[in-house]
Coordinates of C-alpha atoms in Angstrom, one line a residue:
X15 CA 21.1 19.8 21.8
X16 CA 19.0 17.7 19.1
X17 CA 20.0 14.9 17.2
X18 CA 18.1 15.3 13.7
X19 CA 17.4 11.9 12.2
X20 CA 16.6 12.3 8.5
X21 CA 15.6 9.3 7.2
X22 CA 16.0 10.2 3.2
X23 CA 14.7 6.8 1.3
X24 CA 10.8 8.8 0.2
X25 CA 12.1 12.0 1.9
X26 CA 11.4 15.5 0.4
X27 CA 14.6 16.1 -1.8
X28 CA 14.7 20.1 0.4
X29 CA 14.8 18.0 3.8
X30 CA 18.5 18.3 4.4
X31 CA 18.3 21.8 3.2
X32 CA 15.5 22.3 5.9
X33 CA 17.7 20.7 8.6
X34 CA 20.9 22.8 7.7
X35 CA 18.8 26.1 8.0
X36 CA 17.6 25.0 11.7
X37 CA 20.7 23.3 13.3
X38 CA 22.8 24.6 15.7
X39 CA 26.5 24.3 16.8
X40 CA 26.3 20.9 19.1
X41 CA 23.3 19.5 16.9
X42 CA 23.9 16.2 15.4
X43 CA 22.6 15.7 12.0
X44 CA 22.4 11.9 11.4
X45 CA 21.7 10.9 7.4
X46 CA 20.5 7.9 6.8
X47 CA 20.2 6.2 3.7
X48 CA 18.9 2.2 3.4
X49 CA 17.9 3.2 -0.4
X50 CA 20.8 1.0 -1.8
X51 CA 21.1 4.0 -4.1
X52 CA 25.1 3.3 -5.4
X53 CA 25.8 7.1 -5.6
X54 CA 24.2 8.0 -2.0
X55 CA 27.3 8.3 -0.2
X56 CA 28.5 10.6 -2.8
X57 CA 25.1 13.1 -2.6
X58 CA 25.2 12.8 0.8
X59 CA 28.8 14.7 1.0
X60 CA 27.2 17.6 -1.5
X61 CA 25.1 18.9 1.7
X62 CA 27.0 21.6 3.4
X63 CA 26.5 22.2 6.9
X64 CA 26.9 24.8 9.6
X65 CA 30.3 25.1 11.6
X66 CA 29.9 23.3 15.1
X67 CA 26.9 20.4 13.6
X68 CA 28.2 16.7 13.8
X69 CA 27.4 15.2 10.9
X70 CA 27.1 11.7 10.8
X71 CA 26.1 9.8 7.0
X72 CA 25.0 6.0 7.3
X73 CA 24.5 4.5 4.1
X74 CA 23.4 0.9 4.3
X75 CA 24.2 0.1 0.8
X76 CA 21.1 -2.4 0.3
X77 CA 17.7 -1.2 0.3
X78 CA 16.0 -2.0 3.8
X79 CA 12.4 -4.1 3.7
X80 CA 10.2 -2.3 5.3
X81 CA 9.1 1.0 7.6
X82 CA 11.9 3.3 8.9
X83 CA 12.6 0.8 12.0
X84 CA 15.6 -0.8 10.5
X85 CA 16.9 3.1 9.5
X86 CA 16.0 4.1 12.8
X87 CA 17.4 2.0 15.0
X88 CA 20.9 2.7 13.3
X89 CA 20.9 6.2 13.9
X90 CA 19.4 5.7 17.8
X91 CA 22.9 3.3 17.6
X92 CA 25.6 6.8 17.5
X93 CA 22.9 9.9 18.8
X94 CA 25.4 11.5 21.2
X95 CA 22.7 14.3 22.0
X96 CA 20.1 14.6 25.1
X97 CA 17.2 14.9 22.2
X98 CA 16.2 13.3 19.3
X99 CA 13.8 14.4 16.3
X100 CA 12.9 12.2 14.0
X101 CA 12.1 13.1 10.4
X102 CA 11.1 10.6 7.6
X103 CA 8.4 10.6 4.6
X104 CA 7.6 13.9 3.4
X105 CA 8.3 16.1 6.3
X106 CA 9.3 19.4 6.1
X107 CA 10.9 21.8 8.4
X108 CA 9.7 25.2 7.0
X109 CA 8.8 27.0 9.8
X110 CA 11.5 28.3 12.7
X111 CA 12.3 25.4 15.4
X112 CA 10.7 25.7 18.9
X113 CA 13.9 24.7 21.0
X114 CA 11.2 23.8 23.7
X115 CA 12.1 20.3 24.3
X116 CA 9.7 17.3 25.2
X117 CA 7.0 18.8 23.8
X118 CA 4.8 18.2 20.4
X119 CA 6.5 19.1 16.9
X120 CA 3.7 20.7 14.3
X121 CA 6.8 20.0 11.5
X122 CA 5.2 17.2 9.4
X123 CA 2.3 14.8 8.2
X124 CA 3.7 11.3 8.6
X125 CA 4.0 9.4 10.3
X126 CA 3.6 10.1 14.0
X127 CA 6.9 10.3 15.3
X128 CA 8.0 13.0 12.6
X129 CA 5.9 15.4 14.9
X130 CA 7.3 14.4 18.3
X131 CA 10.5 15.8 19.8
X132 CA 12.1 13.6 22.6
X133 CA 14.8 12.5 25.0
X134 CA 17.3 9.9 23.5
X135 CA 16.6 7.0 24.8
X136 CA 17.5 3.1 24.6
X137 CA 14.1 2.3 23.1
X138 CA 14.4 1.0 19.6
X139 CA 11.1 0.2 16.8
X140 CA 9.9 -2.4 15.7
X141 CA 11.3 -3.5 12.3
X142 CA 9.4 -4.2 9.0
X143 CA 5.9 -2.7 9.8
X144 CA 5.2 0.8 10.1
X145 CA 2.3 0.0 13.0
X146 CA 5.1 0.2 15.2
X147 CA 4.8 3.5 15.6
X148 CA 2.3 3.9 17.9
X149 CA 3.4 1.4 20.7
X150 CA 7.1 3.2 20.1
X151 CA 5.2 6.2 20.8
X152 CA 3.6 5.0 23.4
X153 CA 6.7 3.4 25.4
X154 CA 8.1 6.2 25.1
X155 CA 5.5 8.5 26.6
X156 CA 5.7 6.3 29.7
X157 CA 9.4 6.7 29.7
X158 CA 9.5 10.7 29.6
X159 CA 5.9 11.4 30.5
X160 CA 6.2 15.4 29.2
X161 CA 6.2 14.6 25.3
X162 CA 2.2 13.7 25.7
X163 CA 0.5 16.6 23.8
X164 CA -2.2 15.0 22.1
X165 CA -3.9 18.2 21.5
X166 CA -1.1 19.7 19.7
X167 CA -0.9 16.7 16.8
X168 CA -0.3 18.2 13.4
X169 CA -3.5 18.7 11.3
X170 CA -2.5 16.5 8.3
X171 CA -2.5 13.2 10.5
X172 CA -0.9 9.9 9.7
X173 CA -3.2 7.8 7.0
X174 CA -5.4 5.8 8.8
X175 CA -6.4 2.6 7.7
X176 CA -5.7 -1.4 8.5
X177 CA -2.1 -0.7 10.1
X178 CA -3.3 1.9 12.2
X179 CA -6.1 -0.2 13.3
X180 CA -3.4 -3.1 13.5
X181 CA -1.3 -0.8 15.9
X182 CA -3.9 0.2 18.4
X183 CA -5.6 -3.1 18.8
X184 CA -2.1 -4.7 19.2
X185 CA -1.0 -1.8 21.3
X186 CA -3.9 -2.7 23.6
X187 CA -3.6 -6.1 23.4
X188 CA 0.3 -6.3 25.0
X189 CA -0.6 -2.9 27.5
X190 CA -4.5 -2.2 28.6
X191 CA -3.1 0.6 30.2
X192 CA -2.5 2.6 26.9
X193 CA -6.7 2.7 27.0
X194 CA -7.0 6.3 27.9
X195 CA -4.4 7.7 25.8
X196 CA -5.2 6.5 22.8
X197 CA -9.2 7.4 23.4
X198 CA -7.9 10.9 23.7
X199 CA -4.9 10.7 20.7
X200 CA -7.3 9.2 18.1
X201 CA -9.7 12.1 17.6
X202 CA -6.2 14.3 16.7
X203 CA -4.9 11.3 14.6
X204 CA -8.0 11.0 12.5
X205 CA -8.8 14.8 11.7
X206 CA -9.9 14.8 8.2
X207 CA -8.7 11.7 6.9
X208 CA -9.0 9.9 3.8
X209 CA -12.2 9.0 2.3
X210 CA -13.8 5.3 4.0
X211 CA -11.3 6.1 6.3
X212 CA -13.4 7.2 9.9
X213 CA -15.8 4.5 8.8
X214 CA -13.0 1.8 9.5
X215 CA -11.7 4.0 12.5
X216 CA -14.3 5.6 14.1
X217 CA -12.7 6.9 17.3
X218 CA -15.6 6.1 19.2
X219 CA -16.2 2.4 18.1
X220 CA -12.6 1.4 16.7
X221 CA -10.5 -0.4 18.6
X222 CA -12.4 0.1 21.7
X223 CA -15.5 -1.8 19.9
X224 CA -13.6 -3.7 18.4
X225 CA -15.9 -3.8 15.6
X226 CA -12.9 -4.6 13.4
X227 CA -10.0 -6.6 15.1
X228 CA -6.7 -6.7 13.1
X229 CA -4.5 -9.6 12.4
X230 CA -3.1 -10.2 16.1
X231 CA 0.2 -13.1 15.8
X232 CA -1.2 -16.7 15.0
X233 CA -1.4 -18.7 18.0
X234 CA 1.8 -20.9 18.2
X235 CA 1.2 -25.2 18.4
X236 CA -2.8 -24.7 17.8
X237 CA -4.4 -27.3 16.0
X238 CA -4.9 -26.4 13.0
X239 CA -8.1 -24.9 11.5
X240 CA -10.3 -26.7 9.4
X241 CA -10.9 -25.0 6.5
X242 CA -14.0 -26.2 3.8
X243 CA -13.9 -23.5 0.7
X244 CA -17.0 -24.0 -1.1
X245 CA -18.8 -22.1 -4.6
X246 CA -17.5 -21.7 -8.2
X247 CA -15.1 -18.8 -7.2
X248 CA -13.5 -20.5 -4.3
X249 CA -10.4 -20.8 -6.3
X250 CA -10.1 -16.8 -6.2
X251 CA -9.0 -16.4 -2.9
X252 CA -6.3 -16.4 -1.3
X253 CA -6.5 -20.1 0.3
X254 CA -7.0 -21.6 -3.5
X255 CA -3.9 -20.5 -4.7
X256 CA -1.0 -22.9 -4.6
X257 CA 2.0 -21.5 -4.2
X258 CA 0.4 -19.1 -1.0
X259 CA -0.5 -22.4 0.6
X260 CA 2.7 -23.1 2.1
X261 CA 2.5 -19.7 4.1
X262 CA -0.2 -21.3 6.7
X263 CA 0.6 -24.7 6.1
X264 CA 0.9 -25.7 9.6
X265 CA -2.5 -23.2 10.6
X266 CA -4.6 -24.2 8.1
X267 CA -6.1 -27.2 6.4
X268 CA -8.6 -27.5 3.6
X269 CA -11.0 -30.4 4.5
X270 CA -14.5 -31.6 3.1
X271 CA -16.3 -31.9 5.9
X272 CA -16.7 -31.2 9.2
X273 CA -15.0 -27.2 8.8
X274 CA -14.7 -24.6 11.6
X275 CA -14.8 -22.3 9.1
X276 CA -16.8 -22.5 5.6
X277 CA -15.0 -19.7 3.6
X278 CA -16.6 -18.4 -0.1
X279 CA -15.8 -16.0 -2.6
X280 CA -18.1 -14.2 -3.7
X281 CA -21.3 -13.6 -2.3
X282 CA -24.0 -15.3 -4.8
X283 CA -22.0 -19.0 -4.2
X284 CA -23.5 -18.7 -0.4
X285 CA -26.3 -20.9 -1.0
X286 CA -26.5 -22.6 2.7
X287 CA -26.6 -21.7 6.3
X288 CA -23.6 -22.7 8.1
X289 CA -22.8 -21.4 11.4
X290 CA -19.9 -20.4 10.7
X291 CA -19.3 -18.5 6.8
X292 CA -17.1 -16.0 5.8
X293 CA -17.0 -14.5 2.5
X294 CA -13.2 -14.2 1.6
X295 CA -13.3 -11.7 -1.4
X296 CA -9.9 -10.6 -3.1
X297 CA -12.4 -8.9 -5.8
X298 CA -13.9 -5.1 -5.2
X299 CA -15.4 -5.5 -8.5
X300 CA -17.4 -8.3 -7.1
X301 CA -17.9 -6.7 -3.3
X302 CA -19.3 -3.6 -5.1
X303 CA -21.8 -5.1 -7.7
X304 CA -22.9 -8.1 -4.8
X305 CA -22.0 -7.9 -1.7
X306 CA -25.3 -5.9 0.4
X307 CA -22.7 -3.8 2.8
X308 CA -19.6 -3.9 0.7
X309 CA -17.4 -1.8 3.4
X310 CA -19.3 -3.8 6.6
X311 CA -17.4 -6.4 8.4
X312 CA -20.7 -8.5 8.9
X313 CA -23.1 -8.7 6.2
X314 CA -26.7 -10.1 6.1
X315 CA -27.8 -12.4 3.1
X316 CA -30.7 -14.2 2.9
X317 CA -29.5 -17.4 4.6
X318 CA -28.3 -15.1 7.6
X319 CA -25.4 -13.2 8.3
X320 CA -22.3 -13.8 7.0
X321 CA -18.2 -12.6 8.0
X322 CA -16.9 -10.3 5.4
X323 CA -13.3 -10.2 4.8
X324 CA -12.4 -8.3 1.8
X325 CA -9.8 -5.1 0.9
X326 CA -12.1 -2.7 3.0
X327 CA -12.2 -4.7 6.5
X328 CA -9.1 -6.7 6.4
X329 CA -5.8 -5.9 6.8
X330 CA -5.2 -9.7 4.6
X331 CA -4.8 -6.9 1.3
X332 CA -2.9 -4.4 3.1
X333 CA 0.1 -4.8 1.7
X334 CA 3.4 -3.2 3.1
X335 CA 5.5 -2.8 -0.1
X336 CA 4.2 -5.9 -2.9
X337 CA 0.2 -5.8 -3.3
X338 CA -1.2 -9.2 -2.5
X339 CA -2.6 -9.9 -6.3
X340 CA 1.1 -10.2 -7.4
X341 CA 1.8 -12.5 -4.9
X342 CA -0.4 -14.7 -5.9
X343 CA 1.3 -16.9 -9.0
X344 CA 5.0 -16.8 -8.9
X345 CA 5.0 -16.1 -13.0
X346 CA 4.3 -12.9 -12.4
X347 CA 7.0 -11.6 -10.0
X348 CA 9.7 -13.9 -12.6
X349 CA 8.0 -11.4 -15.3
X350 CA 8.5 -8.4 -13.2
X351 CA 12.3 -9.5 -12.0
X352 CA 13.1 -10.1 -15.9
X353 CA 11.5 -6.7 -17.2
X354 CA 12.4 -4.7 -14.8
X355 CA 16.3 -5.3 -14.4
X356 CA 16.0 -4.9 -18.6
X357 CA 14.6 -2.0 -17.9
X358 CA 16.5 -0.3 -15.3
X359 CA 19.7 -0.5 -17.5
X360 CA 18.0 1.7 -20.3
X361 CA 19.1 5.3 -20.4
X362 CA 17.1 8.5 -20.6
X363 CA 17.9 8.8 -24.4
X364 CA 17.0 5.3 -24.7
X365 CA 13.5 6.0 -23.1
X366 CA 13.2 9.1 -25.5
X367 CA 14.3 6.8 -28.4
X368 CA 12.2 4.1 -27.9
X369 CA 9.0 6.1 -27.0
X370 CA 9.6 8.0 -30.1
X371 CA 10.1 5.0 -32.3
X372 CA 6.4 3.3 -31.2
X373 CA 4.0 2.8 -34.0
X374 CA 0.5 3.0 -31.2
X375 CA -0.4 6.1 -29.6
X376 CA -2.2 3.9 -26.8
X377 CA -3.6 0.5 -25.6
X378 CA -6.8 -0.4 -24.1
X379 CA -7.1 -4.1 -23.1
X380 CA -10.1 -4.4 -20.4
X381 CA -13.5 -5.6 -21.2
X382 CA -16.0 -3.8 -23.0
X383 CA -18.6 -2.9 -20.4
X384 CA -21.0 0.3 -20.8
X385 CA -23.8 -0.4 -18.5
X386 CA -24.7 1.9 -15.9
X387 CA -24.3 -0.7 -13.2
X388 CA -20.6 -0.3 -13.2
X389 CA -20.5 3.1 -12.2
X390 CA -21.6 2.7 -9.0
X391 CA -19.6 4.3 -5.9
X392 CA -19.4 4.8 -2.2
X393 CA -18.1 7.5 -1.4
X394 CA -17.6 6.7 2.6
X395 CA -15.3 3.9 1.2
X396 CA -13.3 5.8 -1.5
X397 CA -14.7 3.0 -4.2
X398 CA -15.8 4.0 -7.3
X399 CA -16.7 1.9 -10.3
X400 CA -14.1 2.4 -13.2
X401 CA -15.3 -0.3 -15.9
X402 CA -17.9 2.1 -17.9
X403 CA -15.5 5.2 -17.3
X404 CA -12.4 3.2 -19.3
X405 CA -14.9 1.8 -21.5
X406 CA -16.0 5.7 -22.3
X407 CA -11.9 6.6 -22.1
X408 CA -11.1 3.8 -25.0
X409 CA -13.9 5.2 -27.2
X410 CA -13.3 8.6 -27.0
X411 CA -9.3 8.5 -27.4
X412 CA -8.0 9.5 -30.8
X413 CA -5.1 9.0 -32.8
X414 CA -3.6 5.5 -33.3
X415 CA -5.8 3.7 -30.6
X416 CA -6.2 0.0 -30.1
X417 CA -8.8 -1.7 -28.0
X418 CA -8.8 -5.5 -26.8
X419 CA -10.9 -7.4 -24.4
X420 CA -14.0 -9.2 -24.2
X421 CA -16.9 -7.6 -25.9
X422 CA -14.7 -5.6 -28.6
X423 CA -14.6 -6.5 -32.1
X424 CA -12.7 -9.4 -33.2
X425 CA -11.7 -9.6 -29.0
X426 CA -11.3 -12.8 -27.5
X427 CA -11.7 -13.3 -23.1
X428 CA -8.3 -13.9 -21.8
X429 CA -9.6 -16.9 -19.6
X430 CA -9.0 -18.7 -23.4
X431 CA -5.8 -18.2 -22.9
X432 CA -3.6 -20.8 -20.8
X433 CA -1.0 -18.2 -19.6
X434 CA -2.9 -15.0 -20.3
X435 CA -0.4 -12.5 -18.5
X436 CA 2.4 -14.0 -20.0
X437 CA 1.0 -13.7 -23.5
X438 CA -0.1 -10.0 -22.5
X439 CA 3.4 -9.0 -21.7
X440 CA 4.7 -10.7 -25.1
X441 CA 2.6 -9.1 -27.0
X442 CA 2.9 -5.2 -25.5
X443 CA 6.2 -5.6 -24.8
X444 CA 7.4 -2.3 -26.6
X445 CA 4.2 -2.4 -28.7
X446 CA 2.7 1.4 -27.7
X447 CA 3.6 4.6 -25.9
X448 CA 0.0 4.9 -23.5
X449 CA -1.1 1.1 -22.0
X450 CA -4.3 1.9 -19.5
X451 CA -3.5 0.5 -16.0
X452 CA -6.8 1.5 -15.1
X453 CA -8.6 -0.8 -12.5
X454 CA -12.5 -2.4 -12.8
X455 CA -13.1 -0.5 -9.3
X456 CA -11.1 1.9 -7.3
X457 CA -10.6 1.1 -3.7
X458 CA -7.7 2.6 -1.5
X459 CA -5.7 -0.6 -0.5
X460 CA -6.6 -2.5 -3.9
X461 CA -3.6 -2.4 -6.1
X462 CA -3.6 -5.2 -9.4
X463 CA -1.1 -6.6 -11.4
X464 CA -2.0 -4.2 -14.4
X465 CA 0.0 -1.3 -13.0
X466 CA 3.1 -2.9 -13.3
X467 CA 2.4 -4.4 -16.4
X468 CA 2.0 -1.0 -18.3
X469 CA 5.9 -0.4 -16.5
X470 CA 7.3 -3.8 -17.5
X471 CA 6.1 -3.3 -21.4
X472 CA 7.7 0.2 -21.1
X473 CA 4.6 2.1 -21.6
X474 CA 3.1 4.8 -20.2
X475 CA 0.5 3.8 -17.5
X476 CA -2.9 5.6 -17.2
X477 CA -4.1 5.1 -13.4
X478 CA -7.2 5.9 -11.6
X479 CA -5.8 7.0 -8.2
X480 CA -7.2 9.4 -5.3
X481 CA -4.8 10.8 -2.8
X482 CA -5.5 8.0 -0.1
X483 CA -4.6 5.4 -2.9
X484 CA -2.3 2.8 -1.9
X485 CA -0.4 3.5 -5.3
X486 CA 1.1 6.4 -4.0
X487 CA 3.1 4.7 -1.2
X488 CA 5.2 2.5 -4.0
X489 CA 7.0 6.3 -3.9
X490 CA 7.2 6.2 -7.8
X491 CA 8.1 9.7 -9.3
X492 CA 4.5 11.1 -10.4
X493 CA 5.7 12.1 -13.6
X494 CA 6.4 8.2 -14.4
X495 CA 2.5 7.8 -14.8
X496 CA -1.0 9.7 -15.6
X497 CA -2.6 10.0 -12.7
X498 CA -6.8 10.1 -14.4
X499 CA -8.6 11.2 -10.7
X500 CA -11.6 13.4 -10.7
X501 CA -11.8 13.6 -14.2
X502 CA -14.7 12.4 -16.7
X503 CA -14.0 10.1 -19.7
X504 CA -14.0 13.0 -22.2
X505 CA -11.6 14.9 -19.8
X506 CA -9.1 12.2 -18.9
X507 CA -9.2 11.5 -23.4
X508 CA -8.2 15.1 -23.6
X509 CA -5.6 14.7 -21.3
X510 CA -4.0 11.6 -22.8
X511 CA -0.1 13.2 -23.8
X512 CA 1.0 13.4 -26.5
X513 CA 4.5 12.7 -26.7
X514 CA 7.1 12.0 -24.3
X515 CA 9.7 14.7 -23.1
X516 CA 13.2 14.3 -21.4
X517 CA 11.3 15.5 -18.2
X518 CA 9.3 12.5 -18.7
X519 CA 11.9 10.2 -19.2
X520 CA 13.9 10.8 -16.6
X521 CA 11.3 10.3 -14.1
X522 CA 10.5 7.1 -16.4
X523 CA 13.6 5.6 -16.3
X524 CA 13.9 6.6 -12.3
X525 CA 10.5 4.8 -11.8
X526 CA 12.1 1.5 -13.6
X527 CA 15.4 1.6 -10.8
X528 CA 13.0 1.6 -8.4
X529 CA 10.6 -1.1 -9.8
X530 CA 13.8 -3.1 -10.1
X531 CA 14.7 -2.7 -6.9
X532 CA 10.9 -3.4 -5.1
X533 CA 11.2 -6.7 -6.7
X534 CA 13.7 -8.4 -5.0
X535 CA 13.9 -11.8 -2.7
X536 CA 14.2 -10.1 0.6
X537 CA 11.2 -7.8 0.0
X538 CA 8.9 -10.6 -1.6
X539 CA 9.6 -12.8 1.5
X540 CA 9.1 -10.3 4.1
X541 CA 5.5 -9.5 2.0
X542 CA 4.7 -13.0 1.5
X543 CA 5.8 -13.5 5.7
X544 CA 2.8 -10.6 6.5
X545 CA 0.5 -12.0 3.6
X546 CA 0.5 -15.4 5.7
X547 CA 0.2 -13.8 9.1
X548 CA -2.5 -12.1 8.3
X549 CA -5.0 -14.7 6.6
X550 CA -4.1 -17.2 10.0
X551 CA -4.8 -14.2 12.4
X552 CA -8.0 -13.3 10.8
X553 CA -9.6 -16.7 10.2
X554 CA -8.2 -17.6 13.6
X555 CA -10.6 -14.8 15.1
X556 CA -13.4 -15.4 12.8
X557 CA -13.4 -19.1 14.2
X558 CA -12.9 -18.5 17.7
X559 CA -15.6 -15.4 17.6
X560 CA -18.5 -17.4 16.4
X561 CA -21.2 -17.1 14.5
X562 CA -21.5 -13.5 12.5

């Protein structure tokens, strides 16, 4: 008999409906939802379930931080079956269920254990990080050796990237053993993946190279590093900004002289040969236009070669559920903890009202840039360069359209400003139906503040986002926003809407519960925990490794 765990917080909406058609009398179906959702008891009893299946409802009533390990572990708690499936994020169960136990699952994409049916067991995941997976996985191959199918994976693969990285370094790290088996998984794991993708996990380099090393846990009562940050955009990264600085306190210290590590910003400050410099870039604007190898974790300037840490070979700005830009002044999540609740308590008919009562069709405020420079791309590292395309969006827009930023007329620069982003949510607060979100570059992990701005104003946002974009995983319903990908300037003006309908609204008005409820204390602290982690680790291993 099989225990189905259906974790439903991001689930498909026809999972249980799935699960119902393939259960058996003696299955246990175990329902668990950590949404904090107040009516998910309530939907939970609407399912209706074969004679003879236990069904068991868990309902946390809080949202959980984090992966599935938290929703997990409480079902693993009351399985009273010999086998457990587990299924979470957008797995289906469409086709008829092989009742051939401890073998591979082909019954969803992601993550890796949604593919995997196994024998219950007293082994529990790790909570908060879903790179847990793997060394789960793995403990519990060497538990019940027959569930090891690696050529039988499921074709859509989980997303690789930083956390899978972080999970197979760290998985080899705490068990050498796990070498062979994850030589022969990580071929299966990375069939066709994302774009820039098998450049940061080559299965033949990566981890066994380790020509990128995750974040590994900061080494307990080390002295701490001495840190020199040097160059005119030192203060944009992450070790210039104050209220971050308390996360590595006792790991890092910021000295004149005499550094381990000499950490920049951007690459034309490096003006001197130290032996040991690492470019610290929270910019892919800036890593696109300057940097020589912009995905590369070693780059070779002039003065000699330098460390590269930026959104493409560190896991520092892969963020779990909060992107690391909005961690970085404490005004901003205030602003989105304000708007947001505000939000959250407006109807659908108040959506429909308001949107309909708006005097601007929509709102561009980004610099005015139209050289060709900024349409640059690399297409190995999903980045493309957006600031001429929303230039060439804002121009060809019609009906009532307003533009703002440098280089427009009668457009100041924000950096005039003392508290820009406050004075840019006072003055689109309600102000237009359409705000562009749309970033200077497109890269997978790189998420700004813009995007939630456009949601906090109650616009509609316009984003530039391909499938492996880091957007997605916020699990905001896609009607909420305008997704621009693959389109030109001309095309994505065309497809500018041009009113908003009750379909839209609802998903609206769903987006803003959600946004409400990303925001909170718990969630920010666990982000702001990994944030910290995962600068010590990496300039803990830049300084220990030597020169680049």
């Amino acid at each position: 008999m099989i225990a189905f765990i259906c974790l439903l917080r991001g689930a498909d909406p026809q999972l249980p409906r799935d699960v119902a058609a393939q259960a058996q009398p003696g299955d246990q179906v175990i329902l668990v939802d950590d949404s904090g959702a107040p009516d998910a008891l309530t939907r939970l009893r609407q399912f209706h379930w074969p004679a003879g299946v236990n069904v068991t409802p868990i309902v946390t009533g809080t949202a959980a931080p984090g992966d599935g390990g938290i929703a997990t572990n409480l079902a693993l708690d009351v399985v009273t079956t010999s086998h457990v499936l587990i299924l979470e994020g957008r797995t289906r169960l469409t086709s008829p269920l092989p009742r051939t136990l401890d073998q591979s699952l082909l019954c969803g994409p992601d993550p890796i254990l949604a593919q995997v049916i196994f024998p219950a067991t007293p082994l529990r995941r790790a909570e908060g990080t879903a790179r847990s997976d793997i060394a789960f996985l793995w403990a519990l191959r060497r538990a019940h050796g027959a569930i090891e199918h690696p050529d039988r994976w499921a074709t859509t693969p989980p997303r690789p990237g930083p956390a899978l990285i972080g999970a197979v370094t760290a998985l080899l790290d705490a068990d050498p053993t796990a070498s062979d088996w994850l030589q022969r998984s990580l071929p299966h794991w990375l069939t066709d993946p994302a774009p820039g993708a098998r450049r940061i996990l080559n299965s033949q380099q990566i981890p066994f190279g380790r020509r990128l090393t995750p974040p590994a846990p900061p080494r307990i009562n080390a002295a701490p590093l001495r840190i020199a940050l040097r160059g005119p955009h030192a203060r944009r990264t992450p070790l210039a900004y104050p209220h971050l600085a308390p996360l590595w306190a006792n790991h890092l210290t910021l000295v004149d002289a005499d550094a381990d590590l000499t950490v920049y910003g951007h690459p034309h400050d490096i003006i001197a040969d130290h032996p040991k410099t690492v470019l610290l870039s929270e910019e892919p604007l800036w890593d696109s236009l300057y940097s020589p190898a912009p995905v590369d974790d070693v780059i070779a300037l002039p003065m000699g070669s330098v460390h590269q840490l930026n959104h493409h070979t560190s896991a520092i700005f892969a963020y779990d559920r909060i992107p690391y830009f909005v961690l970085t002044d404490p005004r901003y999540i205030r602003a989105y903890q304000r708007l947001f609740a505000r939000n959250a308590a407006l109807s659908l008919a108040d959506w429909q009202a308001r949107f309909a009562a708006r005097q601007v069709d929509a709102f561009f405020m980004a610099e005015y840039r139209m050289t060709g420079v900024y349409d640059l791309t690399i297409p190995e590292a999903d980045m493309t360069g957006l600031c001429s395309w929303r230039t060439r969006l804002a121009l060809a827009a019609t009906g009532k359209v307003q533009r703002q930023g440098a280089g427009w007329p009668g457009s100041g620069t924000r950096f005039d400003l003392t508290d820009w982003h406050g004075d840019k949510l006072r003055q689109l607060d309600n102000h237009t139906r359409i705000l562009s979100a749309v970033e200077n570059t497109h890269q997978p992990a790189y998420l700004s503040e813009k995007f939630f701005d456009a949601f906090a104003v109650g616009a509609r946002p316009l984003y530039y986002a391909s499938p492996a974009h880091s957007v997605h995983t916020l699990g905001l319903p896609p009607g909420s926003w305008v997704n621009l990908h693959g389109l030109t300037s001309d095309q994505a003006a065309s497809a500018l809407p041009a009113s908003e309908d009750a379909d839209f609204c609802a998903a609206y008005a769903a987006a803003q519960t959600l946004l409400r409820d990303l925001f909170t204390e718990d969630t920010i602290a666990v982000e702001r925990a990994r944030l910290g982690r995962a600068v010590i680790a990496d300039l803990q291993r830049l300084a220990e490794s030597g020169a680049a």
